[in-house]
PDB file of C-alpha atoms in Angstrom:
ATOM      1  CA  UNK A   1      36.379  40.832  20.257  1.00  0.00           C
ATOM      2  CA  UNK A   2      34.054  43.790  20.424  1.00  0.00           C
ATOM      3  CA  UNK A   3      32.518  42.738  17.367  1.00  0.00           C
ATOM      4  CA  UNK A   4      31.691  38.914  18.523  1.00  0.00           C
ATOM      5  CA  UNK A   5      30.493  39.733  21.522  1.00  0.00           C
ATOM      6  CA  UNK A   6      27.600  42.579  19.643  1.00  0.00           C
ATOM      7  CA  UNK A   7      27.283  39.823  17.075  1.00  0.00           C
ATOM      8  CA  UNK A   8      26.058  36.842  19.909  1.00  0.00           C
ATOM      9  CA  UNK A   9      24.239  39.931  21.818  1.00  0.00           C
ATOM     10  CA  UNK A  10      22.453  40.507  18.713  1.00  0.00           C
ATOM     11  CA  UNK A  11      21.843  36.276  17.600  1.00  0.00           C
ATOM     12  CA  UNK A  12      20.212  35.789  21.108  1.00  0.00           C
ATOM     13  CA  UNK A  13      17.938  38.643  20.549  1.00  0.00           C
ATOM     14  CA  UNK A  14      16.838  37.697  17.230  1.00  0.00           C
ATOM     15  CA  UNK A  15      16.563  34.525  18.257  1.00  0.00           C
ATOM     16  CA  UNK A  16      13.430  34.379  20.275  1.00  0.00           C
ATOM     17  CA  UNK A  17      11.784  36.623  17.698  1.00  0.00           C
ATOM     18  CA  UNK A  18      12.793  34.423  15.046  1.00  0.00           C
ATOM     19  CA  UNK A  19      10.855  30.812  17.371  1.00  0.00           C
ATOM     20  CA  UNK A  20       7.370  33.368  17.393  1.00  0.00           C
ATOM     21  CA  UNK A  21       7.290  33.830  13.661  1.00  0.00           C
ATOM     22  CA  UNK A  22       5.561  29.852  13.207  1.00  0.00           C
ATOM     23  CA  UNK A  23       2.194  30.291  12.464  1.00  0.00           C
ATOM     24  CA  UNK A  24       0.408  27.574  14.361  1.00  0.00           C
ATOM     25  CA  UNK A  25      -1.944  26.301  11.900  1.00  0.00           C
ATOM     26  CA  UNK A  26      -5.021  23.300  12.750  1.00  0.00           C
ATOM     27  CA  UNK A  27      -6.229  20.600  10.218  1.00  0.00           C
ATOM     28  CA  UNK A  28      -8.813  22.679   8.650  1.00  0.00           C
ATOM     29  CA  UNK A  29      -6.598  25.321   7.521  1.00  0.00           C
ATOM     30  CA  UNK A  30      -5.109  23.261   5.192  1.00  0.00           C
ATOM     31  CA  UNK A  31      -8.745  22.947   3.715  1.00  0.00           C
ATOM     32  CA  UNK A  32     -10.094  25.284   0.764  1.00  0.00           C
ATOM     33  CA  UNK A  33     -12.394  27.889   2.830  1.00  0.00           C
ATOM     34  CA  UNK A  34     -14.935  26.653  -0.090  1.00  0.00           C
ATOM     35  CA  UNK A  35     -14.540  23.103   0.539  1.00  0.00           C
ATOM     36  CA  UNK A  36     -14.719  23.151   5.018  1.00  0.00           C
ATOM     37  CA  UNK A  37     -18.244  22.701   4.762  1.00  0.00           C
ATOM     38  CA  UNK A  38     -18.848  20.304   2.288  1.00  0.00           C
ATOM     39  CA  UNK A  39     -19.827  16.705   3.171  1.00  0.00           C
ATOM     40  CA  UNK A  40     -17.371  14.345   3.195  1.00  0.00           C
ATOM     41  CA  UNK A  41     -16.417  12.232   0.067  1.00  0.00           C
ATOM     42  CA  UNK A  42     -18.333   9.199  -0.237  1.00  0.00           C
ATOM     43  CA  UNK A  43     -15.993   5.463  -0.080  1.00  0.00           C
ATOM     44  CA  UNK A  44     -17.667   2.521  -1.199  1.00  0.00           C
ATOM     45  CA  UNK A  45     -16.147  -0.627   1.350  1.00  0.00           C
ATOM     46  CA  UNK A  46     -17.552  -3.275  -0.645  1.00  0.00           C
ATOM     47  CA  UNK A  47     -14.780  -5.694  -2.819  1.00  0.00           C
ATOM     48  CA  UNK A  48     -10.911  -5.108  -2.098  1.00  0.00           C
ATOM     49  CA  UNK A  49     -10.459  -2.429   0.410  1.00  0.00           C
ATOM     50  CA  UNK A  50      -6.684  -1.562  -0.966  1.00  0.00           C
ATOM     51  CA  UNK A  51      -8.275  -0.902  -4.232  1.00  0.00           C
ATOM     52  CA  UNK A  52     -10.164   2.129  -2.478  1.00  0.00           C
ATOM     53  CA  UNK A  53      -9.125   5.417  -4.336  1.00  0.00           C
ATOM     54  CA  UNK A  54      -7.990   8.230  -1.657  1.00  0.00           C
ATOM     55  CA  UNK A  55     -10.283  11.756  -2.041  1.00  0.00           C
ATOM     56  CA  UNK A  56      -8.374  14.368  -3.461  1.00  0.00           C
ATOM     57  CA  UNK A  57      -8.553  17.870  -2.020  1.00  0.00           C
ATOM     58  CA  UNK A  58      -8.328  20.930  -2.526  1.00  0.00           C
ATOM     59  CA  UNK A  59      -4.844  23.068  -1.307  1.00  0.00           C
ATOM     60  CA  UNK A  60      -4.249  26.274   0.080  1.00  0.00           C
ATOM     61  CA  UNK A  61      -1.478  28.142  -2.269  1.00  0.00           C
ATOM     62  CA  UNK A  62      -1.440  31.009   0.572  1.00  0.00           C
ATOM     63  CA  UNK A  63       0.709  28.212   3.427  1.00  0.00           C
ATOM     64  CA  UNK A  64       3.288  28.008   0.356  1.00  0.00           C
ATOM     65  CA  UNK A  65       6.770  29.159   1.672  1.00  0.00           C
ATOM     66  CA  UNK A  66       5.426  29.488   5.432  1.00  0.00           C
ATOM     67  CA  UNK A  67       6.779  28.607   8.804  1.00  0.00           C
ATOM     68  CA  UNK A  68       4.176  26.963  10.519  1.00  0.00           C
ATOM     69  CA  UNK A  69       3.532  24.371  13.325  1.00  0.00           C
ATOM     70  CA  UNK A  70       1.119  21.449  12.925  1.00  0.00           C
ATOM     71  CA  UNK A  71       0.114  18.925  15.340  1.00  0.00           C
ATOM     72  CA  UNK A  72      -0.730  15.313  13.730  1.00  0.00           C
ATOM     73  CA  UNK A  73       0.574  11.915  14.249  1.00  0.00           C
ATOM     74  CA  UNK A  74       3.614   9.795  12.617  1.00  0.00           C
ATOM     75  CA  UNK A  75       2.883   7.286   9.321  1.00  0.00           C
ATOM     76  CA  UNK A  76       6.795   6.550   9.457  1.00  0.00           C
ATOM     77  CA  UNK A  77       8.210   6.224   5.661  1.00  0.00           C
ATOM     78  CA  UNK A  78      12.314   6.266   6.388  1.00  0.00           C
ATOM     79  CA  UNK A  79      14.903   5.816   9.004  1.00  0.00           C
ATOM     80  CA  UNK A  80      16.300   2.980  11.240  1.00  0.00           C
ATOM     81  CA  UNK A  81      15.520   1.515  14.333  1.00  0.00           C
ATOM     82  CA  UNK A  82      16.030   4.813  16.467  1.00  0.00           C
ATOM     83  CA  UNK A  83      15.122   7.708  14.539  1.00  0.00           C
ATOM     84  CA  UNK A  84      12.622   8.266  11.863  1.00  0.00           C
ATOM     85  CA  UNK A  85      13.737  11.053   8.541  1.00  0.00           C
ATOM     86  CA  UNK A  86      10.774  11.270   6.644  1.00  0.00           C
ATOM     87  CA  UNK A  87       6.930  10.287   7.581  1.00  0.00           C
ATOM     88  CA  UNK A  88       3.595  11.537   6.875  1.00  0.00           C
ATOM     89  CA  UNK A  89       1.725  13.954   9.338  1.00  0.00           C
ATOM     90  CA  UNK A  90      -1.560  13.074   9.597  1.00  0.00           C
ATOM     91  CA  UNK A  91      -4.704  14.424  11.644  1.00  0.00           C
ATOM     92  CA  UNK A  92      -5.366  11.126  13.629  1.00  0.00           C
ATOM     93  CA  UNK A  93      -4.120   8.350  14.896  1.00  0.00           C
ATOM     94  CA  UNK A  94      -4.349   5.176  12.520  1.00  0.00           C
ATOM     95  CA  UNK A  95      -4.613   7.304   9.151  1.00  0.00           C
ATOM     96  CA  UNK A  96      -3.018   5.464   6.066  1.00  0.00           C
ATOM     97  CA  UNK A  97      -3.432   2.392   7.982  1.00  0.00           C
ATOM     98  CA  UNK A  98      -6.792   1.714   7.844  1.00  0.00           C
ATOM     99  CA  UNK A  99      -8.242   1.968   4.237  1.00  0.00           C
ATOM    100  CA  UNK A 100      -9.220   4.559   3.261  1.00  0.00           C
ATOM    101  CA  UNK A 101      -6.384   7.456   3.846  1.00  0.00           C
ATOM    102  CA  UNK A 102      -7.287  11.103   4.768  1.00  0.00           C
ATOM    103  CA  UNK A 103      -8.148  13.466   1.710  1.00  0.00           C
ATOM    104  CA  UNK A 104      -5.085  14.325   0.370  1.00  0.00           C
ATOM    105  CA  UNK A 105      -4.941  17.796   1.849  1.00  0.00           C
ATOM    106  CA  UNK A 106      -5.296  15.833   5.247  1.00  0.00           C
ATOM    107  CA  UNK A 107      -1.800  14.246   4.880  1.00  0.00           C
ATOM    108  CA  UNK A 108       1.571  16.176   4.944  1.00  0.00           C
ATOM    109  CA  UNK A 109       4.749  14.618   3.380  1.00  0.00           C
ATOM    110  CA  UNK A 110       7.894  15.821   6.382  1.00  0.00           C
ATOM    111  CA  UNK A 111      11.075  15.474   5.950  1.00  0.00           C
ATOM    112  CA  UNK A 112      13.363  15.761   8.765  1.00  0.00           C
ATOM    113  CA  UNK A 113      16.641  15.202   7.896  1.00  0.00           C
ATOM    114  CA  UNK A 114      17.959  15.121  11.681  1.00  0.00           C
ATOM    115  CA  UNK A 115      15.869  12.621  12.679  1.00  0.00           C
ATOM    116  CA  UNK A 116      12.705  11.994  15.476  1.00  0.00           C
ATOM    117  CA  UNK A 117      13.621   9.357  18.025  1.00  0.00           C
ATOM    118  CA  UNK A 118      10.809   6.281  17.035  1.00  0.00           C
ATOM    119  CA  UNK A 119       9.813   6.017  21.156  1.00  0.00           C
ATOM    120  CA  UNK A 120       8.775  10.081  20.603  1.00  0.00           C
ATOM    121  CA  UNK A 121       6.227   9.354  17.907  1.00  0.00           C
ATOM    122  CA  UNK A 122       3.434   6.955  18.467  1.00  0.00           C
ATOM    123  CA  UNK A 123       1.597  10.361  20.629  1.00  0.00           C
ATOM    124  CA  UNK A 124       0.973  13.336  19.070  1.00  0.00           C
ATOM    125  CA  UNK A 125       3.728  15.458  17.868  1.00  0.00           C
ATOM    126  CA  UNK A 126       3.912  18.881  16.836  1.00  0.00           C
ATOM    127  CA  UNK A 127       5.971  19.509  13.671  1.00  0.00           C
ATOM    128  CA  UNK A 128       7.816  23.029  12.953  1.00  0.00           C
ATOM    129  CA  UNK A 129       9.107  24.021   9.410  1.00  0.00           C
ATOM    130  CA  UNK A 130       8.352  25.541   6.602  1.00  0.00           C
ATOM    131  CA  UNK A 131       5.126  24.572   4.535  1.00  0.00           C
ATOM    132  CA  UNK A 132       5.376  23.618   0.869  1.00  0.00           C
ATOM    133  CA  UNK A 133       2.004  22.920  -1.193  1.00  0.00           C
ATOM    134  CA  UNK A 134       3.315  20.338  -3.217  1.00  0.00           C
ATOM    135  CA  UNK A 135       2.029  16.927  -4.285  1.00  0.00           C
ATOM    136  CA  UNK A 136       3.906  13.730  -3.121  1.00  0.00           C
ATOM    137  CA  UNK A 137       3.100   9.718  -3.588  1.00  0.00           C
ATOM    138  CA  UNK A 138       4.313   7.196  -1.387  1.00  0.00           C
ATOM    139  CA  UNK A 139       2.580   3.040  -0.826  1.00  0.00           C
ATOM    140  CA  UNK A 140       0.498   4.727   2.259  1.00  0.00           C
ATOM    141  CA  UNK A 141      -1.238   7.584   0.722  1.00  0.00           C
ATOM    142  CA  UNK A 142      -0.384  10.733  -1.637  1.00  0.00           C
ATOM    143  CA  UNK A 143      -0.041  13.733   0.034  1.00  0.00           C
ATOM    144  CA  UNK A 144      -0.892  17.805  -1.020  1.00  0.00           C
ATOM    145  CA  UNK A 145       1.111  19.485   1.332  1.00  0.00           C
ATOM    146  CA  UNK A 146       5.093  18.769   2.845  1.00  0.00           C
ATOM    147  CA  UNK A 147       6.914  20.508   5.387  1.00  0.00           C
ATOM    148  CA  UNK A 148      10.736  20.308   5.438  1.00  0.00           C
ATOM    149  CA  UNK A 149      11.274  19.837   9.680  1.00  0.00           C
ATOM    150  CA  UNK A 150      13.309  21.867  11.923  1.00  0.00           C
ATOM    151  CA  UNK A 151      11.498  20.523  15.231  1.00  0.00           C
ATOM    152  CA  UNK A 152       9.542  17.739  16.006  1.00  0.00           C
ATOM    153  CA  UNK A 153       8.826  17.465  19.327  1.00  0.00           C
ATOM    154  CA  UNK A 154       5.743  15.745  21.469  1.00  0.00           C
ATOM    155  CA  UNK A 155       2.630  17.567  21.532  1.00  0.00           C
ATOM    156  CA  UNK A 156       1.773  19.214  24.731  1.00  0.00           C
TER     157      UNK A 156
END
């Protein structure tokens, strides 16, 4: 009995240690320092505007394996009626909708396998997980970046 109670003593101490180690992180971070400054790729609108190629950027490798937080809004990809599993995170509302899509390094593939409620997600969210620099394609834009979810809750 000893022993459980120094073992939950010791989980709700780690704990709250464990919630300050996600590095909040803003768009631009997931930006080469190299390419921040740079002007912005040029899109040509004339003929078929689904035919518009999305800019490639460059990654960070450093985010790789990190716990971070990101703010963004929902392009929802999977789920049901109530809860959403997978989306991308992007840094505005309407990207991947209208054409073209965010730079690739713009758009982060999450997975989050417990599900958002859908009513929680048309504001801005904050997403917490762990950062992966890996390239993803889905029908509404490829992405450079994913995080696999532990929170998602409504930006404040």
């Amino acid at each position: 009995m000893k022993r459980l109670i120094l073992a939950l003593l010791a989980t709700l101490w780690v704990l709250p240690a464990m919630a300050a180690d996600y590095k909040s992180l803003e768009w631009d971070n997931l930006i080469p320092e190299g390419e921040r400054l740079a002007p912005p790729p040029q899109v040509n609108y004339e003929g078929d505007p689904m035919s518009t190629p999305q800019p490639v950027g460059g990654v960070v490798p450093t985010l790789d394996g990190q716990s971070v937080r990101l703010p963004g809004f929902v392009v929802p990809l999977e789920g049901d009626s109530k809860t959403i599993t997978a989306f991308l995170l992007v840094p505005y509302f309407g990207a991947c909708i209208h054409v073209p899509p965010p730079p690739t390094n713009q758009v982060v593939y999450v997975r989050f396998p417990k599900g958002a409620p859908v009513d929680d997600l048309w504001d801005a969210i904050w997403v917490k997980g762990t950062m992966k620099v890996v390239s993803s394609n889905h029908q509404m834009a490829n992405a450079s970046y994913a995080i696999e979810a532990v929170d998602v809750v409504p930006y404040e």
